C-alpha atoms as a PDB file:
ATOM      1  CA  UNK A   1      27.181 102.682  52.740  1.00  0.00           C
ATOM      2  CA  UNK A   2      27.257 100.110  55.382  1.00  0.00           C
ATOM      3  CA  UNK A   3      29.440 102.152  57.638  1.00  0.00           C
ATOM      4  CA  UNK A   4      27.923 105.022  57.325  1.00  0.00           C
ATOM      5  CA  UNK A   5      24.228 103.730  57.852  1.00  0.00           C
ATOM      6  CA  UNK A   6      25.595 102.580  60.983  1.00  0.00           C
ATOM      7  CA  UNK A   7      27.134 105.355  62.029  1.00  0.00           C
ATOM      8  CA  UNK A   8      23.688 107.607  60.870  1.00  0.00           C
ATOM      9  CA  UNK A   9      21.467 105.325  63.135  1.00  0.00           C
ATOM     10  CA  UNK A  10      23.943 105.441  65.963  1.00  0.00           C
ATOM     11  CA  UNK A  11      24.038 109.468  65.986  1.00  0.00           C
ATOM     12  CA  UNK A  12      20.773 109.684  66.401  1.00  0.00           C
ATOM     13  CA  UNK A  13      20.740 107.443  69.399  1.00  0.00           C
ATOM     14  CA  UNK A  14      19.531 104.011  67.729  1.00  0.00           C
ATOM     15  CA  UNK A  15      21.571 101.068  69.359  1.00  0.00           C
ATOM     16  CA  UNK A  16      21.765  99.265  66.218  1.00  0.00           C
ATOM     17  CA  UNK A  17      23.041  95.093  66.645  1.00  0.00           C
ATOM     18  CA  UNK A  18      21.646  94.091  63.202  1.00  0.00           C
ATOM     19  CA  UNK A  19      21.794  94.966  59.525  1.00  0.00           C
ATOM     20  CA  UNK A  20      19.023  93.501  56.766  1.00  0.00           C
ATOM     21  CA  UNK A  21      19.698  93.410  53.447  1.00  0.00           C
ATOM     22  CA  UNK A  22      17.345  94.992  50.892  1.00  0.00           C
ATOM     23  CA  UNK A  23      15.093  92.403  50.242  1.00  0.00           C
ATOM     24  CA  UNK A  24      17.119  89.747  52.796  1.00  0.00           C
ATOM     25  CA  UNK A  25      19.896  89.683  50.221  1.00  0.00           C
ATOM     26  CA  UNK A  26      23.437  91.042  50.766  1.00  0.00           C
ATOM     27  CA  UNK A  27      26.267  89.710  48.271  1.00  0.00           C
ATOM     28  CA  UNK A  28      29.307  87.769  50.279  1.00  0.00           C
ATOM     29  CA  UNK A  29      31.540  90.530  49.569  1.00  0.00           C
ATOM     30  CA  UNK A  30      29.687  92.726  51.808  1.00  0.00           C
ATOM     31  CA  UNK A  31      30.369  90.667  54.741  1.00  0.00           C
ATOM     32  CA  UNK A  32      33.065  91.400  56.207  1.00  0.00           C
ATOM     33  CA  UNK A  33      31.918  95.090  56.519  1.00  0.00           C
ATOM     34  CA  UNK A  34      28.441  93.882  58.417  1.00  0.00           C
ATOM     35  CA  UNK A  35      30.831  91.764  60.811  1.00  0.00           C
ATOM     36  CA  UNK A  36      32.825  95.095  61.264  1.00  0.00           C
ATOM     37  CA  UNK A  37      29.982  97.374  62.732  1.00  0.00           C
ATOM     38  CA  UNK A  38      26.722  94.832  63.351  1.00  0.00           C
ATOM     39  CA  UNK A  39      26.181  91.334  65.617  1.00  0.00           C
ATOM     40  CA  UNK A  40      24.171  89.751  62.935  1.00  0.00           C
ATOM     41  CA  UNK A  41      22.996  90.212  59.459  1.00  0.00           C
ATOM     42  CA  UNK A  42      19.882  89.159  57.373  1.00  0.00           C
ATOM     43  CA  UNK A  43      21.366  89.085  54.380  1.00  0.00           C
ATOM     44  CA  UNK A  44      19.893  85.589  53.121  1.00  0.00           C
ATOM     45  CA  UNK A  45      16.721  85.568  50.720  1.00  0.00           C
ATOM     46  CA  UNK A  46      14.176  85.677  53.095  1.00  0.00           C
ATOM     47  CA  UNK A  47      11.647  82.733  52.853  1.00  0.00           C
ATOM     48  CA  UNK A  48       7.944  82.527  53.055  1.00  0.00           C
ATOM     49  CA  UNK A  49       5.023  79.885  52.168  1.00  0.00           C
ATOM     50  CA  UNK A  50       5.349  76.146  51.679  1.00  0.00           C
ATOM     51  CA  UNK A  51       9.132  74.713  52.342  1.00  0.00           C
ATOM     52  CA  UNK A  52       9.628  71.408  50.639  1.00  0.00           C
ATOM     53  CA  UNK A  53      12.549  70.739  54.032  1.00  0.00           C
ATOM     54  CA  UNK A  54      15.220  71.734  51.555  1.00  0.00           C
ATOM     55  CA  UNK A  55      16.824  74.852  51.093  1.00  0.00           C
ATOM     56  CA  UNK A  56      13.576  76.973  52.009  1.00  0.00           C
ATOM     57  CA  UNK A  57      13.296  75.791  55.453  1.00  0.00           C
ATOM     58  CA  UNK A  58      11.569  78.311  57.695  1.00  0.00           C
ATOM     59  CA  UNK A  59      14.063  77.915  60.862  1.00  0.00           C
ATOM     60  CA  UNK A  60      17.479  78.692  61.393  1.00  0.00           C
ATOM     61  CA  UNK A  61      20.067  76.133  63.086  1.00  0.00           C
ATOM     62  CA  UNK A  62      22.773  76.561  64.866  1.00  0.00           C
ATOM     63  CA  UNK A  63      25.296  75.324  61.641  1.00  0.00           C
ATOM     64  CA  UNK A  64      23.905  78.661  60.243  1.00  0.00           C
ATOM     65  CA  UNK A  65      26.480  81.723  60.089  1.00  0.00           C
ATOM     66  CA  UNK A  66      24.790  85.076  62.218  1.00  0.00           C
ATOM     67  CA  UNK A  67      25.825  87.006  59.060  1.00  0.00           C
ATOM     68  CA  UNK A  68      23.782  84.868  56.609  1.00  0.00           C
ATOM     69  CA  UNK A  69      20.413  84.933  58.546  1.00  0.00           C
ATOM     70  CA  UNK A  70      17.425  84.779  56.839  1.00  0.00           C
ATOM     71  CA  UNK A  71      13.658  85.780  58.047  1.00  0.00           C
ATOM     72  CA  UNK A  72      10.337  84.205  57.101  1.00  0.00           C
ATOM     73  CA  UNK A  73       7.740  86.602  55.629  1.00  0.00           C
ATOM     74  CA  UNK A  74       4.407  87.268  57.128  1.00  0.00           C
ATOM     75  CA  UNK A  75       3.323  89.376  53.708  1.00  0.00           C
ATOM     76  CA  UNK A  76       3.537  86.218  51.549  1.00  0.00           C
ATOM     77  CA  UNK A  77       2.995  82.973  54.086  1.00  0.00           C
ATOM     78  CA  UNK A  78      -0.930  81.692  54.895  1.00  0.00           C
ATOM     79  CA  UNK A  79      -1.654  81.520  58.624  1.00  0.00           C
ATOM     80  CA  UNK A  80      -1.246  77.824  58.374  1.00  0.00           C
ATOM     81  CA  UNK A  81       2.260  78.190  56.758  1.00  0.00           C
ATOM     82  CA  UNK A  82       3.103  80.585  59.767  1.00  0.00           C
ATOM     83  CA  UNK A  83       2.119  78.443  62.256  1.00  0.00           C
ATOM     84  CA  UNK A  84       3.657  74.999  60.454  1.00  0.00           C
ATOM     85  CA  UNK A  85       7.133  77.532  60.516  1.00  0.00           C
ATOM     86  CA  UNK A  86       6.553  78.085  64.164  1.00  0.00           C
ATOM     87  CA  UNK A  87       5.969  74.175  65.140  1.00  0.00           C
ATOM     88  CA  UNK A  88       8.728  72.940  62.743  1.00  0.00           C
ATOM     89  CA  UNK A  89      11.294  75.751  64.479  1.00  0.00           C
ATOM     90  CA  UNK A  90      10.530  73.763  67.555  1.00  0.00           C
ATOM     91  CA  UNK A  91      10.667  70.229  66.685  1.00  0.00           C
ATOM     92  CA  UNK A  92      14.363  71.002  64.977  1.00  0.00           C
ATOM     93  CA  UNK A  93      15.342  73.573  68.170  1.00  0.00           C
ATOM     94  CA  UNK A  94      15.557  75.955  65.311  1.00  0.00           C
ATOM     95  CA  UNK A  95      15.249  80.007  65.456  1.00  0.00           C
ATOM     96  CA  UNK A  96      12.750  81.466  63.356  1.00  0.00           C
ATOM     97  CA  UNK A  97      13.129  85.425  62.758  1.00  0.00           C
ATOM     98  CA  UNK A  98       9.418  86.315  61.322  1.00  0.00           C
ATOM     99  CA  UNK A  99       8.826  89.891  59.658  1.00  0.00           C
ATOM    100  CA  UNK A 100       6.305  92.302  57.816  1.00  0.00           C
ATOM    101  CA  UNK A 101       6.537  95.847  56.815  1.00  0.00           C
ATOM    102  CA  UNK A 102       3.153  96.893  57.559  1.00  0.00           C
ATOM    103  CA  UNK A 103      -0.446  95.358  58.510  1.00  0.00           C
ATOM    104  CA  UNK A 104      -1.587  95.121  54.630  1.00  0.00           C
ATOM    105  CA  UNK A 105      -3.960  97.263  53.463  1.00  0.00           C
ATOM    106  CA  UNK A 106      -4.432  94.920  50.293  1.00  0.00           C
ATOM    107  CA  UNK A 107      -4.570  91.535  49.486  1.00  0.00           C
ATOM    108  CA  UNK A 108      -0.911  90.384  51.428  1.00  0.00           C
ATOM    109  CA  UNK A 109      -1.095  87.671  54.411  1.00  0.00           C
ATOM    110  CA  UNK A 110       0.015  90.153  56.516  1.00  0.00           C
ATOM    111  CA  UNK A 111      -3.680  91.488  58.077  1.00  0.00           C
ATOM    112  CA  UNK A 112      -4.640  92.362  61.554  1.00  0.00           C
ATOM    113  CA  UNK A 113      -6.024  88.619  62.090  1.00  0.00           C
ATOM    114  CA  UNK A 114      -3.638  86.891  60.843  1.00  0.00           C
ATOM    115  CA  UNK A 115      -1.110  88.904  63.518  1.00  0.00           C
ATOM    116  CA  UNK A 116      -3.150  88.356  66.063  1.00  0.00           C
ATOM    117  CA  UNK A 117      -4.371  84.863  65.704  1.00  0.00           C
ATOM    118  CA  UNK A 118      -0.281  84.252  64.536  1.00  0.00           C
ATOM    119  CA  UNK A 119       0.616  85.874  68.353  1.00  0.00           C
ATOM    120  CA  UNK A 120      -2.152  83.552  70.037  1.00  0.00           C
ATOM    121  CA  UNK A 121      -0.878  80.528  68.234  1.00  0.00           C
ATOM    122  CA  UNK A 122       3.008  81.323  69.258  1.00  0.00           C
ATOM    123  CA  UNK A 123       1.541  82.243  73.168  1.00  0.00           C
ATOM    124  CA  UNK A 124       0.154  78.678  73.605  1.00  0.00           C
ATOM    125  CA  UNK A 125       3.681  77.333  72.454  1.00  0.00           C
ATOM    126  CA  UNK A 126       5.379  80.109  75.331  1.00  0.00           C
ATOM    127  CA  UNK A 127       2.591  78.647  77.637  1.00  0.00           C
ATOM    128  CA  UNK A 128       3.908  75.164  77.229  1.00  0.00           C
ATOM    129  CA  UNK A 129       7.182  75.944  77.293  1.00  0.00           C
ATOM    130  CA  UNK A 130       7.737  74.785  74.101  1.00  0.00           C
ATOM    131  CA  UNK A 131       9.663  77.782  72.832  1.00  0.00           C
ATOM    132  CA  UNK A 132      10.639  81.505  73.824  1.00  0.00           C
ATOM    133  CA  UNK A 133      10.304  84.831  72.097  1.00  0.00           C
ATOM    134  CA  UNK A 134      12.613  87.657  71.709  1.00  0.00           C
ATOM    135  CA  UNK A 135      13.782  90.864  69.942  1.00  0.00           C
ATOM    136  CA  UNK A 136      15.995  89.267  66.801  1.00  0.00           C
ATOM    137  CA  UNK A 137      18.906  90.687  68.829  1.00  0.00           C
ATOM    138  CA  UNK A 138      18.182  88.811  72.118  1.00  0.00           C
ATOM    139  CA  UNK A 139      17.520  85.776  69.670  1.00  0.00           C
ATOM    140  CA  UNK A 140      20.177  85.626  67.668  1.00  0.00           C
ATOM    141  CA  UNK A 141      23.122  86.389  70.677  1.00  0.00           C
ATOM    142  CA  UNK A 142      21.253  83.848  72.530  1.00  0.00           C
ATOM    143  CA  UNK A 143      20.678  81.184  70.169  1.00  0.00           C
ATOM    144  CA  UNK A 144      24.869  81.649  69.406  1.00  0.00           C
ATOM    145  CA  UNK A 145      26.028  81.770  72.556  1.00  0.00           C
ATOM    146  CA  UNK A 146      29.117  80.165  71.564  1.00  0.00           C
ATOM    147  CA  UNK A 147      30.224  82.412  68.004  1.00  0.00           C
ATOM    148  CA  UNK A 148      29.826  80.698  64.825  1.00  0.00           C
ATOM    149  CA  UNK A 149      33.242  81.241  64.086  1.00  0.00           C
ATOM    150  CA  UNK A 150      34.833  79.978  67.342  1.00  0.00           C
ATOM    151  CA  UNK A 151      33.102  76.369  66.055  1.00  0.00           C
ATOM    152  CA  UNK A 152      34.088  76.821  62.280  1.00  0.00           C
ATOM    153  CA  UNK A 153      37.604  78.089  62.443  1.00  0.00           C
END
């Protein structure tokens, strides 16, 4: 299914680089495919909320593998979790990939204000030149410049 997801998107004209797991969450077998036909994967549980600095950090490093990615959740992280995800990303030079599926419509994090106040807060950090924002794509091939492989092997 991999494959041929890939090769659906590309026909019709998409210039796919990444593949996301359903729900973040792609089993290590499935791998090797993504590496085949995509740049990068989310394929991690995706995180959201309060991060006690363990395993649910909000920020990516560079020790992570770009097939292992995970994103931080706008649905199910306050405003103040966001913006503690988007200052801790910079103090560690980390890469923080957030996402939402739709402005909610119920009682999600994810409203209109939250966006927009979320996009103010990350502008002042742009305006300081405390960080830089990006598609995941531009991101992700810029933040591994040198292949997580090329390091590890």
């Amino acid at each position: 299914r991999i494959k041929e997801s890939y090769e659906v998107m590309r026909n019709y004209g998409f210039n796919v680089r990444g593949c996301v797991g359903s729900r973040g969450e792609v089993d290590e077998r499935f791998i090797p495919t993504i590496r085949k036909y995509y740049d990068y994967g989310s394929t991690k549980n995706n995180h959201a909320g309060s991060y006690d600095g363990g395993f649910a950090i909000p920020y990516l490093t560079f020790a992570n593998n770009p097939y292992r990615l995970w994103r931080y959740s706008m649905q199910l992280s306050t405003l103040e979790q966001m913006k503690n995800a988007v200052d801790t990303g910079i103090e560690n030079n980390g890469l923080v990939i957030f996402y939402g599926h739709a402005i909610s419509t119920n009682d999600d994090n994810f409203t209109m204000s939250n966006f927009e106040a979320l996009l103010s807060y990350i502008d002042t950090k742009v305006s300081a030149l405390e960080c830089t924002v990006k598609t995941p794509y531009e991101a992700v091939k810029d933040y591994y410049t040198i292949r997580y492989d090329d390091i590890i092997n």
